[in-house]
mmCIF file of C-alpha atoms and ligand atoms in Angstrom:
data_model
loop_
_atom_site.group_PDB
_atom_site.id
_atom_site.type_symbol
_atom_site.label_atom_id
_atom_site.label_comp_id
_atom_site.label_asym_id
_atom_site.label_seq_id
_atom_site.Cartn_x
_atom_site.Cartn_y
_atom_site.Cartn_z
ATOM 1 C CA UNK A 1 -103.138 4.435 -0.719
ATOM 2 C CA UNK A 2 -103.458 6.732 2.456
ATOM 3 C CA UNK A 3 -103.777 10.072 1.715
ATOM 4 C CA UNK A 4 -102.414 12.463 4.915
ATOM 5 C CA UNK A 5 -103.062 16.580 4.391
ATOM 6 C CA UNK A 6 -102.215 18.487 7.068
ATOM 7 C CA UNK A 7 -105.044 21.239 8.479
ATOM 8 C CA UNK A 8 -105.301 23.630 5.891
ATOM 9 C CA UNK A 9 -107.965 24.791 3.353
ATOM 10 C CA UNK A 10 -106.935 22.619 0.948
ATOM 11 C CA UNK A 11 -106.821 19.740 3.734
ATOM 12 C CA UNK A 12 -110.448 20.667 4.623
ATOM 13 C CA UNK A 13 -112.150 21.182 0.925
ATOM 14 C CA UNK A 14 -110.426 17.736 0.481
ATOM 15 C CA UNK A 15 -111.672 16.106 3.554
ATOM 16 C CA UNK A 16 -115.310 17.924 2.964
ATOM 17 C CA UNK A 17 -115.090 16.431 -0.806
ATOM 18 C CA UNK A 18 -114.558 12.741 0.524
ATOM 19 C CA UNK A 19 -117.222 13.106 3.659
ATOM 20 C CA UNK A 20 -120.300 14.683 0.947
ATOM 21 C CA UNK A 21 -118.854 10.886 -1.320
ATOM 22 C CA UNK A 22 -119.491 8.815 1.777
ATOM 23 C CA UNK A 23 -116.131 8.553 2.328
ATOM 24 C CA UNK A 24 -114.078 8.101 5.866
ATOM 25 C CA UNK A 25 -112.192 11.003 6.710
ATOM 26 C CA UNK A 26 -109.707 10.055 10.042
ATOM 27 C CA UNK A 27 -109.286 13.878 12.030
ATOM 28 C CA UNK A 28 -107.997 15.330 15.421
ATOM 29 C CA UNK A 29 -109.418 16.172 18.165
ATOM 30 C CA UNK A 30 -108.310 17.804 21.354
ATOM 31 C CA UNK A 31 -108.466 13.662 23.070
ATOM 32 C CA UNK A 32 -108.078 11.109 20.314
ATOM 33 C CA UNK A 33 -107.555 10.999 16.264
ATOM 34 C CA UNK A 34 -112.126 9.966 15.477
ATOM 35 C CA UNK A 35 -113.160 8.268 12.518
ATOM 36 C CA UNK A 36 -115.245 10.436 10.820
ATOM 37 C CA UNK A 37 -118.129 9.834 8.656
ATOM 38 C CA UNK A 38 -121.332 11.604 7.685
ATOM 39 C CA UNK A 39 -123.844 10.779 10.260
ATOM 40 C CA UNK A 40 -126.665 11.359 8.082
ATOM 41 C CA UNK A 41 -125.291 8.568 5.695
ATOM 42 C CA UNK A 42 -125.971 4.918 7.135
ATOM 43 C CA UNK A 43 -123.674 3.417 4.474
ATOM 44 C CA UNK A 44 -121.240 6.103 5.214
ATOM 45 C CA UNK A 45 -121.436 4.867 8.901
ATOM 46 C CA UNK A 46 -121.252 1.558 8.167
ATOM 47 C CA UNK A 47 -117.909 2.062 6.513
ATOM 48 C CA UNK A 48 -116.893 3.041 10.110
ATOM 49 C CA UNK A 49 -118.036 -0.279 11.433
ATOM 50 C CA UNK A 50 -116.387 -2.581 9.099
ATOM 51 C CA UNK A 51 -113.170 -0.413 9.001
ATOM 52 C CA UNK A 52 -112.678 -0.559 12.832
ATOM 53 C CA UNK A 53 -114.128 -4.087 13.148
ATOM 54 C CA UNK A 54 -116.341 -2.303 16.114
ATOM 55 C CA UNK A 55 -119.414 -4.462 17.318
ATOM 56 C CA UNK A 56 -122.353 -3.386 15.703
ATOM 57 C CA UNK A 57 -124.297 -2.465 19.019
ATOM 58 C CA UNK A 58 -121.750 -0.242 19.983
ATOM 59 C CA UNK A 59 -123.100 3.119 19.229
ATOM 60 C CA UNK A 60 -120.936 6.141 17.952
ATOM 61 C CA UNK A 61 -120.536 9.736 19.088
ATOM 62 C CA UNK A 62 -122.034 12.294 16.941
ATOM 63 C CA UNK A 63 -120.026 15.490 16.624
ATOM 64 C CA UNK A 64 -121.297 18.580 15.969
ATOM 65 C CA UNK A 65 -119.494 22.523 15.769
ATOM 66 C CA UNK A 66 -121.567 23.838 18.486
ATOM 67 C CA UNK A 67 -123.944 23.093 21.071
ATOM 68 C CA UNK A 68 -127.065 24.970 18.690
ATOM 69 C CA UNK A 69 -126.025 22.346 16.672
ATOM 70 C CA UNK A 70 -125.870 19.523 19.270
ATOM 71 C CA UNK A 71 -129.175 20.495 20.643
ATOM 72 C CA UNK A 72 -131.257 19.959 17.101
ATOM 73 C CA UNK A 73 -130.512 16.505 17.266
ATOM 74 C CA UNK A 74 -130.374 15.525 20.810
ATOM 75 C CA UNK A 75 -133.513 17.368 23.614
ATOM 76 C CA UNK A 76 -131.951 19.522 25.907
ATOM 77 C CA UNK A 77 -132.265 18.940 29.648
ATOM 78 C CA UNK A 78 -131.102 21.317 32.166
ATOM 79 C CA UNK A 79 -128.390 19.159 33.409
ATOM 80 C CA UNK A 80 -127.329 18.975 29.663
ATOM 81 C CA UNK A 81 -127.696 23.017 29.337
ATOM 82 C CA UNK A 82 -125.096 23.813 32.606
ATOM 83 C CA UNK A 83 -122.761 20.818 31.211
ATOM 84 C CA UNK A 84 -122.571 22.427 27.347
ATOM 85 C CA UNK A 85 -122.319 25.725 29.351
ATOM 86 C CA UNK A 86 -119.129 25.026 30.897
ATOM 87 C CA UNK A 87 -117.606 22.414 29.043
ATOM 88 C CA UNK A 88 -118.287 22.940 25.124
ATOM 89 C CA UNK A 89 -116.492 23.051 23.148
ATOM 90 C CA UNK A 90 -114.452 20.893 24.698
ATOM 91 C CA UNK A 91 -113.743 16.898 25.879
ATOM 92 C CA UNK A 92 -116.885 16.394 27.069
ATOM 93 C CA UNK A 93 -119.528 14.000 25.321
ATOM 94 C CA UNK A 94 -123.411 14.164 26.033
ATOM 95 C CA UNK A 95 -125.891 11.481 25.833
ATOM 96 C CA UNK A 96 -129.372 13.010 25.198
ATOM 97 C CA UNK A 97 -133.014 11.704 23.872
ATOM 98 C CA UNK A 98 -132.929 11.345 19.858
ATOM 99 C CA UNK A 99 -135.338 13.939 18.811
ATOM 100 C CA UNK A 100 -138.052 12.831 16.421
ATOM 101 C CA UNK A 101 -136.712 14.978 13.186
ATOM 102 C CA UNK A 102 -132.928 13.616 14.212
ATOM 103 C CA UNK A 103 -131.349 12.681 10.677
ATOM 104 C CA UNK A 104 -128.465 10.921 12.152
ATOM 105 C CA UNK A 105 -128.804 7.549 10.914
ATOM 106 C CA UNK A 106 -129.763 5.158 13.027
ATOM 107 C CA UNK A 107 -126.877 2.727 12.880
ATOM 108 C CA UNK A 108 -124.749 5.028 14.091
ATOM 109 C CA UNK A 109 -127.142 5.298 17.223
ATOM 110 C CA UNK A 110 -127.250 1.391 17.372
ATOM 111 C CA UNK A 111 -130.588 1.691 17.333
ATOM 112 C CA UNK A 112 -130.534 3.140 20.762
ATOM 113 C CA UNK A 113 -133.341 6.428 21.512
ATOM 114 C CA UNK A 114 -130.768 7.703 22.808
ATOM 115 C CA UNK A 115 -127.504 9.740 20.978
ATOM 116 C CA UNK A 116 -124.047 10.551 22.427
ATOM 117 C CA UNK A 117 -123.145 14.246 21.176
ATOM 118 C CA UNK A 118 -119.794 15.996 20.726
ATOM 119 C CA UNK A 119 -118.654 19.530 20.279
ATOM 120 C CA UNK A 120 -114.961 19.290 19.848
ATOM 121 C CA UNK A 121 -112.592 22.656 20.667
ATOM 122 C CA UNK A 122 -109.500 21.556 18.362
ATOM 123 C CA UNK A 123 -109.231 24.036 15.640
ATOM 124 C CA UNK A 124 -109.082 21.389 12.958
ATOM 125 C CA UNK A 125 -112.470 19.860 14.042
ATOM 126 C CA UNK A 126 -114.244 23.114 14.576
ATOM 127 C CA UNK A 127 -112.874 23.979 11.008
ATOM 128 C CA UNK A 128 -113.974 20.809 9.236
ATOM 129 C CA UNK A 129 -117.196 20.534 11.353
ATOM 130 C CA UNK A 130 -118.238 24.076 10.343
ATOM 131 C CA UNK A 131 -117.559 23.598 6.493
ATOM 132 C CA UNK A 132 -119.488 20.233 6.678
ATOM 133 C CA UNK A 133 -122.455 21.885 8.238
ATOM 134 C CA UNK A 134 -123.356 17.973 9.078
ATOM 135 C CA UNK A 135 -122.974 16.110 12.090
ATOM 136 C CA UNK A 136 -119.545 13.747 11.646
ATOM 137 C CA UNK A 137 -119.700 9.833 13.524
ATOM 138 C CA UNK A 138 -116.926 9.429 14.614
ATOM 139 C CA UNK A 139 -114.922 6.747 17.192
ATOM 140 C CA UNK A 140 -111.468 6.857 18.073
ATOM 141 C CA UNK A 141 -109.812 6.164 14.886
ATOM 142 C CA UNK A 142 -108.086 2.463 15.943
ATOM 143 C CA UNK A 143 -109.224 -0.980 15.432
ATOM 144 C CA UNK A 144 -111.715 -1.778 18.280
ATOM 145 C CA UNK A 145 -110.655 -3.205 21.601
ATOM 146 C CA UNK A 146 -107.428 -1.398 20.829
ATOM 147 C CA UNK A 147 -105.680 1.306 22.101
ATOM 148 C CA UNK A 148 -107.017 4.858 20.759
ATOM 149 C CA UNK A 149 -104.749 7.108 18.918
ATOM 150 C CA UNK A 150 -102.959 10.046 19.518
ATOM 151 C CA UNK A 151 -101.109 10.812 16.440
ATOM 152 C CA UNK A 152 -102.179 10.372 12.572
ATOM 153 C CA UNK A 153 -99.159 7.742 12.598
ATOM 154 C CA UNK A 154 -101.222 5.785 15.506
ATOM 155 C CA UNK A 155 -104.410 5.810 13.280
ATOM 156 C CA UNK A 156 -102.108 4.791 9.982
ATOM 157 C CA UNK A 157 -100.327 1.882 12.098
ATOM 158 C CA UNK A 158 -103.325 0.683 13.232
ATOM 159 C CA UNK A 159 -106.152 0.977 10.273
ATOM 160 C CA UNK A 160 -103.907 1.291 7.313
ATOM 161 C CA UNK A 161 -105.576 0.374 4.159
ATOM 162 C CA UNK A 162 -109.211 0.991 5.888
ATOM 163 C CA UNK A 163 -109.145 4.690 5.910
ATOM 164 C CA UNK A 164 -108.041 6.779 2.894
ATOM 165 C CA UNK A 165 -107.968 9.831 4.009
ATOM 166 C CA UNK A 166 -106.123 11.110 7.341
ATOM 167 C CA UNK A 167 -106.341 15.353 8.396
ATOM 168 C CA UNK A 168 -102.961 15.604 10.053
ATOM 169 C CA UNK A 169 -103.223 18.121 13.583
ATOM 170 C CA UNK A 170 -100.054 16.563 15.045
ATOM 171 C CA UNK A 171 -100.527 14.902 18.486
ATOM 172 C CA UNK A 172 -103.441 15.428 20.295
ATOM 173 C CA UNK A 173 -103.363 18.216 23.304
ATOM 174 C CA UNK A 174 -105.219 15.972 26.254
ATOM 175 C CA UNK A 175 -104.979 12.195 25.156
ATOM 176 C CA UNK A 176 -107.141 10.910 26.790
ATOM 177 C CA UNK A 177 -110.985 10.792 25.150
ATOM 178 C CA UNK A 178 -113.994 12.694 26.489
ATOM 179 C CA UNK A 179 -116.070 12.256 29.669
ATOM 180 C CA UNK A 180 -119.560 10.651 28.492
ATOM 181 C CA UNK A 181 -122.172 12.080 31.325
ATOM 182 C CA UNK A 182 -126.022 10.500 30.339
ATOM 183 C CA UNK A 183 -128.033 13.805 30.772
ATOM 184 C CA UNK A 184 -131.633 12.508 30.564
ATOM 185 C CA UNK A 185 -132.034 11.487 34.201
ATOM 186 C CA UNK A 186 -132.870 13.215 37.610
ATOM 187 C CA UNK A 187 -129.198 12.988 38.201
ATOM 188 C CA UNK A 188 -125.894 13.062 35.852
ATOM 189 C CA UNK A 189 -124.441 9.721 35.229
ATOM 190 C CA UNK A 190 -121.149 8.954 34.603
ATOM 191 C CA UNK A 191 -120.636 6.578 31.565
ATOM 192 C CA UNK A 192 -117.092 7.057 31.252
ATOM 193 C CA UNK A 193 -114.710 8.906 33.079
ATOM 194 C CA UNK A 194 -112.290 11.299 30.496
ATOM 195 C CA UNK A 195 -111.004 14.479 30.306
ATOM 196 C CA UNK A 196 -113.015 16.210 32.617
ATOM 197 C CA UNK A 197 -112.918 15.364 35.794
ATOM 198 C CA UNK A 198 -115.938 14.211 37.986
ATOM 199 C CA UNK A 199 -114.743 16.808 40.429
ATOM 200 C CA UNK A 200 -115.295 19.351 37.544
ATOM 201 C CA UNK A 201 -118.980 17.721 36.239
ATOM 202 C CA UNK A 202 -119.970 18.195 39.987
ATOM 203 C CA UNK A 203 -118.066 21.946 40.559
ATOM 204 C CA UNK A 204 -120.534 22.924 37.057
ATOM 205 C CA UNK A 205 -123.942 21.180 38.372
ATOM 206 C CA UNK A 206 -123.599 23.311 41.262
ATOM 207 C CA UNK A 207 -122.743 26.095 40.136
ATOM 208 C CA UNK A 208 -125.846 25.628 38.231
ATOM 209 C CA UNK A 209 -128.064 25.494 41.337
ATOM 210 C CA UNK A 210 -128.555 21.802 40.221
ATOM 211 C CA UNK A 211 -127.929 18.877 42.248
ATOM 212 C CA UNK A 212 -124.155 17.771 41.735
ATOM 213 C CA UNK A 213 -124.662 14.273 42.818
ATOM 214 C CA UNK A 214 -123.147 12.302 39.949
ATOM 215 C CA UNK A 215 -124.437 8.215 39.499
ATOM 216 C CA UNK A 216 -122.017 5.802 38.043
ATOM 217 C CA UNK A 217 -122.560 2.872 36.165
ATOM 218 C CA UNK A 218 -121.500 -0.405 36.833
ATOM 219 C CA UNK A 219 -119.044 -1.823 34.769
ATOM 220 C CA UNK A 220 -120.962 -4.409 33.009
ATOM 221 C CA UNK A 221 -118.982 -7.463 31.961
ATOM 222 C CA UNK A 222 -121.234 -8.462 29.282
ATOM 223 C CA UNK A 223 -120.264 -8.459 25.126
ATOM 224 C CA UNK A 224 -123.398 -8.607 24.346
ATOM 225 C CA UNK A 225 -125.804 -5.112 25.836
ATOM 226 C CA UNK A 226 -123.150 -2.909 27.640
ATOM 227 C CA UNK A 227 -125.020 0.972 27.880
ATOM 228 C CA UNK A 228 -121.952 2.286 26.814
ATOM 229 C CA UNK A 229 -119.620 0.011 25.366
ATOM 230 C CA UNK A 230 -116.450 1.877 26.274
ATOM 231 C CA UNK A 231 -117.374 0.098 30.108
ATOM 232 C CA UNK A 232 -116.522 -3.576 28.017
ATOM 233 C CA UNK A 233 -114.240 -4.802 30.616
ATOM 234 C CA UNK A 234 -111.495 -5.267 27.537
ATOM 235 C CA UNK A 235 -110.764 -2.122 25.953
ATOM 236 C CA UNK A 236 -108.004 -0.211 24.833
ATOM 237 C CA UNK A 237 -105.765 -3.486 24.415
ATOM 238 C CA UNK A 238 -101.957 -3.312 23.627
ATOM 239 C CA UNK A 239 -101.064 -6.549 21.710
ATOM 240 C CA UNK A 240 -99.015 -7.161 24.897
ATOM 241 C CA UNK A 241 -99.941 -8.232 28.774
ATOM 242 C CA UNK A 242 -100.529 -5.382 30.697
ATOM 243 C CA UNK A 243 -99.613 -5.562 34.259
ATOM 244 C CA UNK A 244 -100.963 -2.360 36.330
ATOM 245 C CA UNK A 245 -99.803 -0.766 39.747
ATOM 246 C CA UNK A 246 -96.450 -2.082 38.988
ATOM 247 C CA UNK A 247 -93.286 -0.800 41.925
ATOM 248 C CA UNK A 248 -90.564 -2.457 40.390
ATOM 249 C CA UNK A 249 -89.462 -3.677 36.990
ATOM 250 C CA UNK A 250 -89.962 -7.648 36.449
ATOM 251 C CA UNK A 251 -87.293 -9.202 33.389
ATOM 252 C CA UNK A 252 -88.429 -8.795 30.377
ATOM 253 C CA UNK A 253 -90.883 -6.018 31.056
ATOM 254 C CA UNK A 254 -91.568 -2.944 28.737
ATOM 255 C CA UNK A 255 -91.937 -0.592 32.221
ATOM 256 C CA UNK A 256 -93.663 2.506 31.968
ATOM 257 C CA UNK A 257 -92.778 4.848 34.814
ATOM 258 C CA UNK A 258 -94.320 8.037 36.686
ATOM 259 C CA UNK A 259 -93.472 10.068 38.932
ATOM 260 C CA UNK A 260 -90.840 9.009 40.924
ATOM 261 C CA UNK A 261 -91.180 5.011 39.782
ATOM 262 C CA UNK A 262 -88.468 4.909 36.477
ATOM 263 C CA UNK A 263 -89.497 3.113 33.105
ATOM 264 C CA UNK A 264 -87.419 0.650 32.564
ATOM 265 C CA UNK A 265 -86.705 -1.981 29.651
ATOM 266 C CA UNK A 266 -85.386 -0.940 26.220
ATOM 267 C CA UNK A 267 -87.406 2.964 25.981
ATOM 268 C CA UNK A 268 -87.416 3.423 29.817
ATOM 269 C CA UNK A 269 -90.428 5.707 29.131
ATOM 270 C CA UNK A 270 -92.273 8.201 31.986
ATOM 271 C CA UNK A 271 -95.536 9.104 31.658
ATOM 272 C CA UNK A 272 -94.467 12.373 34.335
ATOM 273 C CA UNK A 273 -91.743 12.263 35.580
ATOM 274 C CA UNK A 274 -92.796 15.526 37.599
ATOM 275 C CA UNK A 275 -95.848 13.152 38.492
ATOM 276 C CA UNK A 276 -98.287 15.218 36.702
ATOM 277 C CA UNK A 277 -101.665 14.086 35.478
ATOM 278 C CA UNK A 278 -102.418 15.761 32.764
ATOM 279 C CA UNK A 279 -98.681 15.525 31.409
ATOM 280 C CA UNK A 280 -99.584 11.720 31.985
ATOM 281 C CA UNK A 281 -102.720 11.424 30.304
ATOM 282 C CA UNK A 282 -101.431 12.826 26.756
ATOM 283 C CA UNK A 283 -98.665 10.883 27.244
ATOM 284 C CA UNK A 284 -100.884 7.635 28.016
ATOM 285 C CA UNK A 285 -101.788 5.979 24.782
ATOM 286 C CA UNK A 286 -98.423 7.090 22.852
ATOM 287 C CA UNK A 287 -96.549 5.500 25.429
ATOM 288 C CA UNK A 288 -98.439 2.485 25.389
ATOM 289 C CA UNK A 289 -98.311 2.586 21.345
ATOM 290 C CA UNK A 290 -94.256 2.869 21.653
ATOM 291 C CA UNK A 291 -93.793 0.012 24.499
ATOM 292 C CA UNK A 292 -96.369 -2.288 22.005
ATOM 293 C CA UNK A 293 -94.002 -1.207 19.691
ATOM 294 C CA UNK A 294 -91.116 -2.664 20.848
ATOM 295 C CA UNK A 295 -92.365 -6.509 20.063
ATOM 296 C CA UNK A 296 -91.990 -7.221 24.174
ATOM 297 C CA UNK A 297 -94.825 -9.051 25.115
ATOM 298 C CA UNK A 298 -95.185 -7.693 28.386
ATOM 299 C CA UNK A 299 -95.602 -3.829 29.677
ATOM 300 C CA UNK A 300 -95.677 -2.701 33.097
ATOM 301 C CA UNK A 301 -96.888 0.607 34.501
ATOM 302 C CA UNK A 302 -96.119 2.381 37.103
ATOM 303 C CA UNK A 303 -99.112 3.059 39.871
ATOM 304 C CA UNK A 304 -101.007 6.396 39.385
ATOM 305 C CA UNK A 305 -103.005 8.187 41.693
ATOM 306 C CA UNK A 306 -106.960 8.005 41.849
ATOM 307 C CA UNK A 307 -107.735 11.731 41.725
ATOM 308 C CA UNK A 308 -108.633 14.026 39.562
ATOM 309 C CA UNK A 309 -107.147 12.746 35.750
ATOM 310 C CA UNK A 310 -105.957 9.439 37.321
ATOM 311 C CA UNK A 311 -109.376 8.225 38.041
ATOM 312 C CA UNK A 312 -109.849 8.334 33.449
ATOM 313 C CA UNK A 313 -106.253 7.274 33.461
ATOM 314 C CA UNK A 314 -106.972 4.001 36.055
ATOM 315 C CA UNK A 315 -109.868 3.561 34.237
ATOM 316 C CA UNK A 316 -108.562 3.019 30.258
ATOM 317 C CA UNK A 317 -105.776 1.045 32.148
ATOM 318 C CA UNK A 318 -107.481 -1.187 34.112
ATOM 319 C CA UNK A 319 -109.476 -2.008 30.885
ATOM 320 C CA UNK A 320 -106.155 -2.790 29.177
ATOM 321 C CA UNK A 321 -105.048 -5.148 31.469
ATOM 322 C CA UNK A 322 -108.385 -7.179 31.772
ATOM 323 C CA UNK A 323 -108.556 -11.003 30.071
ATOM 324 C CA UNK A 324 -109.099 -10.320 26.907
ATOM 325 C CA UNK A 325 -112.642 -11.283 25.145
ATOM 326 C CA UNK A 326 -113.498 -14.182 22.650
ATOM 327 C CA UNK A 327 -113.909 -12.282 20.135
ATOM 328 C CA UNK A 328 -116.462 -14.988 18.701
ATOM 329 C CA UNK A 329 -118.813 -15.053 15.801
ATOM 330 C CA UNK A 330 -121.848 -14.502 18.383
ATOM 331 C CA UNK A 331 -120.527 -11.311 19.493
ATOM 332 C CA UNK A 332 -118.778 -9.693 17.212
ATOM 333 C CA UNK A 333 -120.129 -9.124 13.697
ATOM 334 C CA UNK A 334 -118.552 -7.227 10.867
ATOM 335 C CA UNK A 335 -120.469 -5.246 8.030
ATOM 336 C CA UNK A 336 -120.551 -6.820 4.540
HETATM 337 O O1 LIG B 1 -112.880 11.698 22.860
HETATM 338 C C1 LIG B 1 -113.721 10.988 22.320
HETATM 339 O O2 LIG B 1 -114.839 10.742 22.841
HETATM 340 C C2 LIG B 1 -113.370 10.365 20.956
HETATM 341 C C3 LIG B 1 -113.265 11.505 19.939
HETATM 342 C C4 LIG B 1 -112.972 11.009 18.545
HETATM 343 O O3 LIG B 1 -114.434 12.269 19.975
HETATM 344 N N1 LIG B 1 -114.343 9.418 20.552
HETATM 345 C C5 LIG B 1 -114.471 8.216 21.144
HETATM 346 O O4 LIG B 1 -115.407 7.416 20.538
HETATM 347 O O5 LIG B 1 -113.812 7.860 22.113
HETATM 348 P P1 LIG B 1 -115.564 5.883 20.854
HETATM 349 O O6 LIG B 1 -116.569 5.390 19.878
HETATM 350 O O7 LIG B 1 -114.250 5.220 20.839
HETATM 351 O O8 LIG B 1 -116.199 5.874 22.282
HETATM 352 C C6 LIG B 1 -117.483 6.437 22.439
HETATM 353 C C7 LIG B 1 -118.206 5.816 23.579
HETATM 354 C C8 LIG B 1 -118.482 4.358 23.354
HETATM 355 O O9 LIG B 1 -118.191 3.686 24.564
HETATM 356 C C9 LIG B 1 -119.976 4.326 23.092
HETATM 357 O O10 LIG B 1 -120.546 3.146 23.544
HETATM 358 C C10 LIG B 1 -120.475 5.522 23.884
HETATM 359 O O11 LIG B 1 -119.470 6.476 23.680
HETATM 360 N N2 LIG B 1 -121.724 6.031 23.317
HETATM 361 C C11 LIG B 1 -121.935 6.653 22.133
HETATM 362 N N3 LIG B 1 -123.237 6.900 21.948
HETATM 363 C C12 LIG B 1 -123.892 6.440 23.038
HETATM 364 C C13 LIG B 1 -125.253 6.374 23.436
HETATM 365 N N4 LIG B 1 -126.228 6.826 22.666
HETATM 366 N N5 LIG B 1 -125.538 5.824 24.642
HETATM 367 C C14 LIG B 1 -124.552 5.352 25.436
HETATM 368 N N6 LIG B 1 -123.241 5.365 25.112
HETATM 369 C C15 LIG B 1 -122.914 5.897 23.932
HETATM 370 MG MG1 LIG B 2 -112.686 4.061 21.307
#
């Protein structure tokens, strides 16, 4: 049976109750719905694994109530500093060098020497994060490959019986999950583009009197050793085709509009119809969830514009249209 509280002290002491057993606790955030479990705990964090089916390499974000917090666990660097000035708490996510005396376990790092931290703004987090006075794991809180969720209804449709215990914020404010920016280089580098824009990163680096040049990774198309693993070509998946950049409605098609362009098909859904970004990236993965929803087994979108938000937004969406992997035995292990 699922348990769902809503974000109250009763919700929390519950929540904090199940974490201290080991226990998965699913919570918003200001992006997605994570998957929490104690960090410290490697069987705790294992539970995450086996409950998402999520490829062992793939490491997972360690979240933290403030960047005091984030900074015992992961060495500081002065690009890190101006980024956790002017970003935490918020959708931001920083990779850092594992300090020696780092208790997060080291499945939850994938074994990397490097850690991805987190401090969250959404009052629900902070609250839970403060009472646990540990650092939470946590993914998006859907099955991997698949599209992340927005609502505790997303994360009950799409884990059911493999999380017991859901903290229910309502939807989340942005939608879209954090900008990962690798901090331990001469320059930032851009892991995944998310709530934060790159225009922003570079507006804060500067402002900083530190070089705002920001590196990008290449999108690696390889299962097996991606350096962050939300770059796997196939990500975010609805069970249906995607098809991206879409001007007119094709029969048959589940269309999701913007701006101007009209959804069409049975929910004739908009991400903006104002053509607004950020309107569109909340809107993003609950639209997706709803056209999925409706059994068609093809969705359309409408295009969006490469700045600012759209560059995150073009990003999850070009991943959701890519072939899909082979999910093989080779690369893809479960748990036991
Ligand atoms: O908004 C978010 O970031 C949400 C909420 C719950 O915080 N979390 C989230 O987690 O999207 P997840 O696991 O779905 O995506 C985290 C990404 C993965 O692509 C992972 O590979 C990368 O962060 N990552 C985590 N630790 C890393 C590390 N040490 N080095 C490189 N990439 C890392
Ligand atoms: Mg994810």
């Amino acid at each position: 049976m699922i348990e769902v509280y809503p974000i109250s002290n009763s919700g929390i002491a519950t929540a904090i109750t199940r974490l201290r057993a080991g226990d998965l606790v699913a919570f918003p955030t200001e992006t997605v719905y994570g998957l929490g479990a104690d960090a410290t705990n490697a069987s705790a964090v294992a539970q995450i694994f086996k409950a998402k089916q999520r490829p062992e390499f793939n490491p997972l974000i360690s979240h933290v109530a403030s960047p005091d917090a984030a900074f015992e666990l992961g060495t500081e660097t002065p690009i890190a500093t101006s980024l956790a000035d002017a970003f935490w708490p918020g959708p931001l996510t920083l990779i850092l060098e594992r300090k020696a005396q780092c208790p997060v376990s080291l499945l939850a790092t994938a074994g990397l020497d490097k850690i991805g931290l987190r401090v969250p703004a959404h009052k629900g987090a902070q609250l839970l994060l403060r009472k646990f006075c540990k650092p939470l794991a946590a993914p998006s809180a859907n099955p991997s490959g698949q599209i992340s969720p927005s609502t505790a209804d997303h994360v009950i449709d799409g884990l059911g019986g493999n999380v017991g215990f859901v903290l229910d914020g309502g939807p989340c404010e942005s939608g879209l999950e954090s900008t990962i920016i690798d901090c331990t280089g001469q320059k930032a580098c851009l892991l995944r583009p998310g709530g934060i824009t790159r225009e922003a990163v570079a507006i804060a680096l500067s402002e900083a009197g530190l070089d705002p040049t920001i590196t990008i990774n290449k999108p690696l198309n390889s299962m097996t050793n991606p350096i962050s693993p939300g770059q796997l070509t196939s990500h975010y998946a609805p069970r249906a085709t995607l098809r991206v950049a879409a001007e007119k409605w094709q029969r048959g098609e589940e269309m999701i509009g913007f701006g101007k362009i009209h959804g069409a098909g049975k929910l004739r859904l908009n991400l903006s119809p104002s053509g607004n970004l950020i309107e569109a990236a909340a809107n993003l993965f609950s639209m997706l969830h709803a056209a999925d929803a409706t059994t068609t087994e093809k969705i359309a979108i409408a295009p969006i514009p490469n700045t600012g938000l759209g560059e995150a937004i073009n990003d999850r969406l070009r991943r959701a249209a890519a072939p899909r992997p082979d999910f093989g035995n080779n690369t893809f292990q479960s748990i036991r």
